[in-house]
Coordinates of C-alpha atoms in Angstrom, one line a residue:
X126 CA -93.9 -68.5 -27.7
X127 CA -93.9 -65.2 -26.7
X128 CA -90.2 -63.9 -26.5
X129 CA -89.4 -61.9 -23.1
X130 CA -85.4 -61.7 -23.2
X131 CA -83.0 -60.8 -20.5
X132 CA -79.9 -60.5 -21.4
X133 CA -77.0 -60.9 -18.3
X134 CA -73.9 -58.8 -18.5
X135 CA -74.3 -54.9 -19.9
X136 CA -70.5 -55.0 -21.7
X137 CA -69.2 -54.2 -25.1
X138 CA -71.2 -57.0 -26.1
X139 CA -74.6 -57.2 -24.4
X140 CA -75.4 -53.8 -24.6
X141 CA -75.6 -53.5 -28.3
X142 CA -76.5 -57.2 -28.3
X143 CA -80.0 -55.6 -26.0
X144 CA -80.5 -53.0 -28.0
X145 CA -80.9 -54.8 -31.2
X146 CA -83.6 -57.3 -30.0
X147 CA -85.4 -54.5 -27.8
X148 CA -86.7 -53.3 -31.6
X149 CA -88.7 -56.2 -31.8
X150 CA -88.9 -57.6 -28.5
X151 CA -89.7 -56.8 -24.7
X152 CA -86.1 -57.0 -23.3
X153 CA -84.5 -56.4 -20.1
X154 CA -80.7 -55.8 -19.6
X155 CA -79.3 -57.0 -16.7
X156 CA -75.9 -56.5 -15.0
X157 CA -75.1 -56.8 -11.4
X158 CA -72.7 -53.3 -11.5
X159 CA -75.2 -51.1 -9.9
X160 CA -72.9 -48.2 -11.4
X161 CA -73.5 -49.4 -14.4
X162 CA -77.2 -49.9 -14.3
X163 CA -77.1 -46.2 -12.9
X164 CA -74.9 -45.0 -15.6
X165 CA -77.2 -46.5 -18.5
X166 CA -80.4 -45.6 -17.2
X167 CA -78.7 -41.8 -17.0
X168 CA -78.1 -41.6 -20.6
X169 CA -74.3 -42.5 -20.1
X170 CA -72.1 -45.7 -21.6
X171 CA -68.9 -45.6 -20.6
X172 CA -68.4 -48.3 -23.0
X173 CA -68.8 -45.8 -25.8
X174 CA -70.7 -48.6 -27.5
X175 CA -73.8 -46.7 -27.6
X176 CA -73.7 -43.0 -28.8
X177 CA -76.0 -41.1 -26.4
X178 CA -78.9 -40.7 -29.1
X179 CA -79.3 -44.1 -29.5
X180 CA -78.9 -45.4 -25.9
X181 CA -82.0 -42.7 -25.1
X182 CA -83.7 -44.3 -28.0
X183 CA -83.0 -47.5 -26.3
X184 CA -83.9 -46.1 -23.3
X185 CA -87.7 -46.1 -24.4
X186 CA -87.5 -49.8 -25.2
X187 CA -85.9 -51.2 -22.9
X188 CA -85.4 -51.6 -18.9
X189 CA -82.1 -51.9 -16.8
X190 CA -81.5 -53.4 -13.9
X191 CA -79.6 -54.7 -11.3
X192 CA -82.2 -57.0 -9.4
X193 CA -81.8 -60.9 -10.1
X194 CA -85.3 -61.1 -9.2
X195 CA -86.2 -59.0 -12.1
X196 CA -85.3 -61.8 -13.8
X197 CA -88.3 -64.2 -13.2
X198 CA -90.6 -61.9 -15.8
X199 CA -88.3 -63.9 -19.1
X200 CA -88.2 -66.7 -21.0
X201 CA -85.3 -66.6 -22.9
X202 CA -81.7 -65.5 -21.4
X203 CA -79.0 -64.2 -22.9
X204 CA -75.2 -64.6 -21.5
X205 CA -73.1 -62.2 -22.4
X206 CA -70.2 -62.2 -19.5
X207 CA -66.5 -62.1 -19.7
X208 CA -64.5 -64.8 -19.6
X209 CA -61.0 -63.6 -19.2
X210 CA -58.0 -65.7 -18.4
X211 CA -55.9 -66.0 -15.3
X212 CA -52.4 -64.7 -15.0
X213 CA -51.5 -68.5 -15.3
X214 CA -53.1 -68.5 -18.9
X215 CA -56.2 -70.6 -18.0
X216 CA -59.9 -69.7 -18.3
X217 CA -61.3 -67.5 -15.7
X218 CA -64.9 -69.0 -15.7
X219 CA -65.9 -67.3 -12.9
X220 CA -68.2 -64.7 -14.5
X221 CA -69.8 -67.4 -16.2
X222 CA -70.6 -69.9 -13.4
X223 CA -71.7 -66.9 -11.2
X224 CA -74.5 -65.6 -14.1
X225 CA -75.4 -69.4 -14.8
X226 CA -76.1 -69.9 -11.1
X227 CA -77.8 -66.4 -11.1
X228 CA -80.2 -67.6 -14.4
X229 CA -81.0 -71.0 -12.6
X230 CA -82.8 -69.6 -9.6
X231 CA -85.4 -67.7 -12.0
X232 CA -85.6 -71.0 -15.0
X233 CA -88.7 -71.9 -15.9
X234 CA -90.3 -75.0 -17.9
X235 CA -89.8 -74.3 -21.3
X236 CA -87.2 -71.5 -21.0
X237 CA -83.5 -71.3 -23.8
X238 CA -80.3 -70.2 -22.0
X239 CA -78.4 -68.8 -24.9
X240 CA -74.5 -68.6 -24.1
X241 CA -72.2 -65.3 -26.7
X242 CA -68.9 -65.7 -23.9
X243 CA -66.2 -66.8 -25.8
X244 CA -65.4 -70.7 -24.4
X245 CA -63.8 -74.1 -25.5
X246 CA -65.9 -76.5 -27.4
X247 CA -67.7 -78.2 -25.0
X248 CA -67.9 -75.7 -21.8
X249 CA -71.8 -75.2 -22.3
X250 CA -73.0 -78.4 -22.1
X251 CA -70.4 -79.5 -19.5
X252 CA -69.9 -76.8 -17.0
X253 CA -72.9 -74.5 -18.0
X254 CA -76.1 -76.9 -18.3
X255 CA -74.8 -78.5 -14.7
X256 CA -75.2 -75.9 -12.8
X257 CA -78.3 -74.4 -14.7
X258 CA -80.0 -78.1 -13.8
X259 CA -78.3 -77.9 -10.4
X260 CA -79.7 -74.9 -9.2
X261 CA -82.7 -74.9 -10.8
X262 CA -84.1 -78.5 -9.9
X263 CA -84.7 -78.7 -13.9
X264 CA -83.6 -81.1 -16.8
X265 CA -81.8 -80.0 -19.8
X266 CA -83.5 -80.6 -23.1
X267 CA -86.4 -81.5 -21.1
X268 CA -87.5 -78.7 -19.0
X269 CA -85.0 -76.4 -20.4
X270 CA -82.9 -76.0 -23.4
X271 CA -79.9 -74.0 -24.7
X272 CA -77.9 -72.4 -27.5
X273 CA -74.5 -70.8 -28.5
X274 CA -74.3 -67.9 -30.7
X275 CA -70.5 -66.2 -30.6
X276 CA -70.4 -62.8 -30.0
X277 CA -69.1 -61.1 -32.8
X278 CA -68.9 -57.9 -31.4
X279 CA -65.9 -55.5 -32.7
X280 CA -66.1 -52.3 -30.3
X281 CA -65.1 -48.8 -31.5
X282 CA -66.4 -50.3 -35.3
X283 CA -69.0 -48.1 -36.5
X284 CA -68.7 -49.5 -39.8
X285 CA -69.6 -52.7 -38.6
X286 CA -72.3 -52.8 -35.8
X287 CA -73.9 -55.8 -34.5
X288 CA -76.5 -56.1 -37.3
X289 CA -74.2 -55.7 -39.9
X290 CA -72.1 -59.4 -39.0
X291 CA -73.1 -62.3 -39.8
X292 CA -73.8 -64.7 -36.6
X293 CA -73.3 -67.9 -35.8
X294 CA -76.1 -70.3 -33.6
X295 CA -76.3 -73.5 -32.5
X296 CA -79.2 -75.0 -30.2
X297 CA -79.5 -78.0 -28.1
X298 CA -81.6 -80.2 -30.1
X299 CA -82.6 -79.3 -34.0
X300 CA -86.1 -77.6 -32.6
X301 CA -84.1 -75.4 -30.6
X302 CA -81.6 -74.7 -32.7
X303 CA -84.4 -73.4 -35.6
X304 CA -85.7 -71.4 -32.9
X305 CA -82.5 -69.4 -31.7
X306 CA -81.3 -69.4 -35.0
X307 CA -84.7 -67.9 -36.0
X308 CA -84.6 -65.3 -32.7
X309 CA -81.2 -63.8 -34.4
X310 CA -82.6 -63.9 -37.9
X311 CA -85.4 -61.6 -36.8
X312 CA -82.3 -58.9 -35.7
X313 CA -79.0 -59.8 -37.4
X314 CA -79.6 -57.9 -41.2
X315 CA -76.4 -59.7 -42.1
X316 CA -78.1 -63.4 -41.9
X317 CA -76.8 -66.6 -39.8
X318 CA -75.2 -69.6 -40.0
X319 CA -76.6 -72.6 -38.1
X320 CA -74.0 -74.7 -37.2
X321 CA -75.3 -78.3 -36.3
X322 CA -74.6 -78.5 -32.8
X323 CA -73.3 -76.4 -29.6
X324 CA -69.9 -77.7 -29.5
X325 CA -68.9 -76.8 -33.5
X326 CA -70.9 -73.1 -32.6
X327 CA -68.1 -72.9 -29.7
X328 CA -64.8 -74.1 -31.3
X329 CA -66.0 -71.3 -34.7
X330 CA -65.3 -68.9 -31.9
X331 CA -61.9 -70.4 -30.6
X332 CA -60.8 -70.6 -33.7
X333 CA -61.5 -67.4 -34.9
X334 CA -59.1 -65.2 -32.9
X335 CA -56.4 -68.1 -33.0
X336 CA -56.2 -67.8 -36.5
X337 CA -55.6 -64.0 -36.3
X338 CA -52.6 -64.5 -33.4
X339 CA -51.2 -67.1 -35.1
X340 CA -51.1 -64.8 -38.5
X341 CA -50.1 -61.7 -36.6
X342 CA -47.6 -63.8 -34.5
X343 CA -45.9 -65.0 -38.0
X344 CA -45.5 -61.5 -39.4
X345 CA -44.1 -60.3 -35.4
X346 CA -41.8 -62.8 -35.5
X347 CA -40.6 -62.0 -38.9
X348 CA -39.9 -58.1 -37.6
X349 CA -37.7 -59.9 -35.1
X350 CA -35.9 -61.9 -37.8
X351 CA -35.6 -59.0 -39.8
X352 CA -34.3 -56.5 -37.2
X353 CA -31.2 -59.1 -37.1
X354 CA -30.5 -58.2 -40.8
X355 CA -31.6 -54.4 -40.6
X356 CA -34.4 -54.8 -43.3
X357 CA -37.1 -52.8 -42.5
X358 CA -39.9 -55.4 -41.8
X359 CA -42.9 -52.9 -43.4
X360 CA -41.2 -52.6 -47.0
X361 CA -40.6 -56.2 -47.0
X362 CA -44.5 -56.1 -46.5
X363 CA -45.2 -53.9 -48.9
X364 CA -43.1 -55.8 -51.4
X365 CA -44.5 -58.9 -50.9
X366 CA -48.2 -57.4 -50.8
X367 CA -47.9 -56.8 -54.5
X368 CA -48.7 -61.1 -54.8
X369 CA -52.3 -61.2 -55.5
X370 CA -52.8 -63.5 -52.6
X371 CA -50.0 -62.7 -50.1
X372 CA -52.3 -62.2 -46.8
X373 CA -50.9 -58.5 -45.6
X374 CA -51.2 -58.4 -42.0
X375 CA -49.0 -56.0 -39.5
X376 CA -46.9 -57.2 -36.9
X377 CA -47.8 -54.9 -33.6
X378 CA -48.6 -55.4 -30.0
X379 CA -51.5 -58.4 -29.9
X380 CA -53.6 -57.0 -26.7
X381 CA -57.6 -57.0 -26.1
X382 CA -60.0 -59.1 -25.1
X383 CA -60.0 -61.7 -27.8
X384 CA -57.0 -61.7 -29.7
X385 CA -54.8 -62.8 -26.9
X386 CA -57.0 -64.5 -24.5
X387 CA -59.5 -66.8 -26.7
X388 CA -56.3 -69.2 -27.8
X389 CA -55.9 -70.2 -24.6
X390 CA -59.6 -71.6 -24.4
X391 CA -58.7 -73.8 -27.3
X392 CA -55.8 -74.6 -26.1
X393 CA -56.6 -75.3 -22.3
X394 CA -59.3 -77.7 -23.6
X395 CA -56.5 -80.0 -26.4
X396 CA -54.1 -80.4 -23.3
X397 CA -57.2 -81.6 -21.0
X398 CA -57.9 -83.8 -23.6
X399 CA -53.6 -85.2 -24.0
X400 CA -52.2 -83.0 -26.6
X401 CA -50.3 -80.1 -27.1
X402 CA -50.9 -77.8 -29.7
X403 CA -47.5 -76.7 -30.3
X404 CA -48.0 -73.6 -33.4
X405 CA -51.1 -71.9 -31.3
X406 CA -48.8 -71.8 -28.2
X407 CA -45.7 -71.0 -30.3
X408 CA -47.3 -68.1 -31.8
X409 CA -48.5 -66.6 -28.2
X410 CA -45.3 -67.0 -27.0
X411 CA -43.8 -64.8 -29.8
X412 CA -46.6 -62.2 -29.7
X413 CA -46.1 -62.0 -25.9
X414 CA -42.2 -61.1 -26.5
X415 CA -43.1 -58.2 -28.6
X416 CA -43.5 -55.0 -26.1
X417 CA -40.0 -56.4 -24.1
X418 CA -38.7 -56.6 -27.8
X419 CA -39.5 -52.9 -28.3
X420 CA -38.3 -51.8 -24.9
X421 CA -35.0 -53.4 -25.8
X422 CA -35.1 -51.8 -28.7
X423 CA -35.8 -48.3 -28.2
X424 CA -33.0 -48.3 -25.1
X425 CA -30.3 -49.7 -28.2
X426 CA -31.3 -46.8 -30.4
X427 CA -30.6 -44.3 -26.9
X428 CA -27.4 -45.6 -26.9
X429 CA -26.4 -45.8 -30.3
X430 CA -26.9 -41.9 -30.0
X431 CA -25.1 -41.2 -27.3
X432 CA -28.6 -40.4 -24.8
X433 CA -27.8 -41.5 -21.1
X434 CA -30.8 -44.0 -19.9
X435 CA -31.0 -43.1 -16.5
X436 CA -32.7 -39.8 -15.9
X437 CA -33.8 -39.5 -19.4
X438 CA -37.9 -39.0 -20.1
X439 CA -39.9 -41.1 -22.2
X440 CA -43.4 -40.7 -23.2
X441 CA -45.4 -43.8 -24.4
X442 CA -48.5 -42.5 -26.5
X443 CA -51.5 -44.6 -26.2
X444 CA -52.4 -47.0 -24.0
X445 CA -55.6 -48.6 -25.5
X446 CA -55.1 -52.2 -26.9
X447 CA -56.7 -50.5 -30.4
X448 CA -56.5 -47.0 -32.0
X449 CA -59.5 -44.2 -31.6
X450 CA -61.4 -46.5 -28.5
X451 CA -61.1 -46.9 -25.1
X452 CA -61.0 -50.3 -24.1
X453 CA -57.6 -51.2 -21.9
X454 CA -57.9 -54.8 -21.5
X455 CA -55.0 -56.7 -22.1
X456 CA -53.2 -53.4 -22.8
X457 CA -49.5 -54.8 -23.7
X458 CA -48.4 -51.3 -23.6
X459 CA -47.4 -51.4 -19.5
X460 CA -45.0 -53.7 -20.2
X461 CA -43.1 -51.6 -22.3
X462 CA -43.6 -48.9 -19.1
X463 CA -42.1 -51.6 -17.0
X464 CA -39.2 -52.2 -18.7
X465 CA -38.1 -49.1 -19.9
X466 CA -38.3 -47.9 -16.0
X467 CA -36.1 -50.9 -15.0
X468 CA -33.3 -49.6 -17.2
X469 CA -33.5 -45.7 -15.1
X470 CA -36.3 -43.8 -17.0
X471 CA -38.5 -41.5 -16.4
X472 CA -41.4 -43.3 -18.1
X473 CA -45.1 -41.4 -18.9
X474 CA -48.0 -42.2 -20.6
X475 CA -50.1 -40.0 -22.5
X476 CA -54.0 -41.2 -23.5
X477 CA -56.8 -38.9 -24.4
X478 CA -59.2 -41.6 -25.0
X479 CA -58.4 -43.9 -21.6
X480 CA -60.9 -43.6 -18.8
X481 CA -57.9 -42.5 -16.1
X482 CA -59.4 -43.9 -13.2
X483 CA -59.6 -47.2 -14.7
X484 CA -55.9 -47.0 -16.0
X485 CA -54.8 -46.1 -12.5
X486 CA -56.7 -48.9 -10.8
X487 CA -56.1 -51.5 -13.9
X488 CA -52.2 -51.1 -14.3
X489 CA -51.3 -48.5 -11.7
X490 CA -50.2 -46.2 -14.0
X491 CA -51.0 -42.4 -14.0
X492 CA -52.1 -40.6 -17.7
X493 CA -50.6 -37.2 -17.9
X494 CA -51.0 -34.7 -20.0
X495 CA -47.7 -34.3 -22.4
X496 CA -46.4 -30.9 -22.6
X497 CA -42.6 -31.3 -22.7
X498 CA -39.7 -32.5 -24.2
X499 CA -38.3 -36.0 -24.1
X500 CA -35.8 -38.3 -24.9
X501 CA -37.6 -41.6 -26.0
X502 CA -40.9 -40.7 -27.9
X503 CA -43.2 -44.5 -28.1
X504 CA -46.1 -44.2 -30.8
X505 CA -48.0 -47.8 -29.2
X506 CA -51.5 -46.6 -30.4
X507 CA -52.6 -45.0 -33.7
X508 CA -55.4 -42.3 -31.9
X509 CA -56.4 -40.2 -34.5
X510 CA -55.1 -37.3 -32.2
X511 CA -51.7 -38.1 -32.2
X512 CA -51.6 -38.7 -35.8
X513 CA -53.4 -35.1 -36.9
X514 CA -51.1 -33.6 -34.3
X515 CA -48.4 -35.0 -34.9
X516 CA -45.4 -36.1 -32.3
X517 CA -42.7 -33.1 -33.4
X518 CA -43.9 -31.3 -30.0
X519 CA -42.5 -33.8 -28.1
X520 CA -38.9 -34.5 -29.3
X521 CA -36.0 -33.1 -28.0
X522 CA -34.0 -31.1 -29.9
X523 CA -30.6 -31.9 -28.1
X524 CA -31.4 -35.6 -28.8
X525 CA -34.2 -38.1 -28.6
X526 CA -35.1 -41.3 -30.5
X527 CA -38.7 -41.9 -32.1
X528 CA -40.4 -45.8 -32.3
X529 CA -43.2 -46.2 -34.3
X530 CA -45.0 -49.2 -33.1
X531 CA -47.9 -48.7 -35.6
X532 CA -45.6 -47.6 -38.7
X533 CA -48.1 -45.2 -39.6
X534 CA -45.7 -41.9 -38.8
X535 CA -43.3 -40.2 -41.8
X536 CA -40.4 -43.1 -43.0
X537 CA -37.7 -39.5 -42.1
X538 CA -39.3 -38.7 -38.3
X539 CA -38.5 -41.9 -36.8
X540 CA -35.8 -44.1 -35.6
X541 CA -37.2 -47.6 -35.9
X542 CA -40.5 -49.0 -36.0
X543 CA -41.9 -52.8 -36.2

């Protein structure tokens, strides 16, 4: 076969994801934001996932569109949509039905529907393939066939592109699954893993990210511990890093797109099926008490110096879930803006990376520009701005309290940190 592939959703992950196989293949990148489309065919990725020589080199390999019928040209699809949760913690699988449904009208005999979003073990086959033989008037493994191969995409890494991480596939009888395996061979330098069916590919994924909450939660609940007994929390670290094989992680703010959202796939899917997985859940729960934690913390250290609360300024610095990119989902930072604004202050938020249209419309919030003096200084993201310019500029002399939330700032500048 011939391999014409079109792959759905233009994000942090299919983009790079398009790029790679367009080196090799004929490949069409499809996304129903006609912004987007616009914006990509212009040279421009907002998703900074692309610097602007290569997306023009893409560019010359490669077509974007926005018309599903465009569609009907391939023979192997690519879905690479997000699948976010609700506010009630439960998978959003709206993005996914809605490219599923779009892939079915253009499925042909013969055709491989390869699934990246980030599911439980089992989604594929059960809620994908349905719809795809639904909406098509096709049969899976029959007419059609399919695969899962987790995106491993870690945005803002230029260390570690697409190519350079190993990848997992799966396909939906062993044929299939030599064939997708041997489609990401052909682009992935790092090499795959075949797993032996759809559903282990799948529940690699969920447990990927769970594993790094759950370590992250342990070390965020031991700064919360600590903080009781006034140890600072990062020299117990460092001491105990000095064990061969202590694991050193940082406790922090746990926000993104994976991190805090693929646990609840796993465990959506183990209390559909009777049982509660009480450690994943218990480690969300303490990494979601972190940013009221530092709220609470930072207005005790006011206080303790004598700095009145209502009227006073604070400025939050960053507002990206990760340093030097500028990705805002699942930003944990306005809750800390919330809160400290409940207790009477003047709260602002200072990004040079953000996009401030999307901050704006996402969280309501509006990015300034810091040039003053305030009373509650909030180091939430580690941009490599703040740290070559420092935070000095913004303390006020008369009083002010400094939180590292990153402990990357001088031990002597700052009042308390995680």
């Amino acid at each position: 076969m011939k391999y014409k592939i079109a792959v759905i959703g233009l994000g942090y992950v299919g983009l790079p994801l398009a790029a790679a196989f367009s080196k090799k293949y004929d490949v069409l990148g499809y996304d129903y934001d006609s912004k987007r489309v616009k914006e990509l065919n212009q040279g421009f990725d907002n998703a900074n996932q692309l610097s602007a020589s290569a997306l023009k080199e893409t560019l010359q390999e490669i077509i974007f569109s926005n018309r599903p019928e465009d569609l009907s040209d391939y023979n192997i699809y690519i879905i690479t949509v997000p699948t976010p949760v609700t506010k009630e913690k439960k998978p959003d699988l709206s993005f996914l039905i809605n490219a599923s449904k779009t892939v079915a009208k253009y499925l042909k005999k013969g055709d491989i529907v390869i699934y990246e979003s980030t599911v439980y073990p089992g989604c594929t086959e059960d809620d994908c393939v349905p719809i795809l033989e639904e909406n098509s008037g096709l049969k899976y493994n029959g007419d059609f066939f399919c695969g899962y191969s987790p995106e491993r995409i870690n945005p803002g890494d230029k260390d570690n592109p697409l190519t350079h991480i190993k990848k997992v596939t799966s396909g939906s009888n062993p044929k299939v699954a030599q064939e997708v395996d041997a489609l990401y061979k052909s682009v992935i330098e790092a090499g795959t893993h075949k797993a032996p069916s759809i559903k282990v590919a799948e529940a690699s994924k969920a447990i990927e990210n769970a594993q790094r909450d759950l370590n992250i939660s342990f070390v965020n609940e031991l700064a919360l511990i600590f903080d009781r007994m006034n140890i600072d929390t990062q020299e117990v670290l460092e001491a105990a890093a000095t064990k061969w094989n202590f694991l050193h992680f940082k406790p922090g703010l746990v926000g993104g797109h994976c991190i805090s959202v693929d646990p609840y796939f796993l465990t959506h899917k183990a209390v559909q099926l009777g049982y509660r997985p009480e450690v994943i859940l218990s480690g969300r729960n303490v990494n979601d008490s972190i940013p009221k934690f530092v709220a609470n913390k930072v207005i005790y250290l006011m206080q303790q110096k004598a700095i009145p609360l209502k009227g006073s300024k604070a400025l939050i610095l960053g507002i990206t879930f990760k340093e030097n990119f500028n990705d805002i989902r699942n930003s944990k930072v306005p809750q800390i803006y919330i809160a400290l604004k409940n207790e009477g202050l003047e709260v602002e938020v200072h990004d040079p990376i953000a996009d401030p249209e999307k901050v704006k419309k996402e969280y309501g919030i509006t990015l300034i520009d810091a040039t003053k003096e305030y009373e509650a200084i909030i180091l939430a993201v580690a941009h490599q701005d703040f740290l070559q310019q420092g935070i000095g500029k913004y303390i006020n002399p008369n009083g002010a309290v400094v939180y590292d939330i990153k402990s990357v700032l001088q031990r002597d500048l700052i009042d308390g940190r995680l």
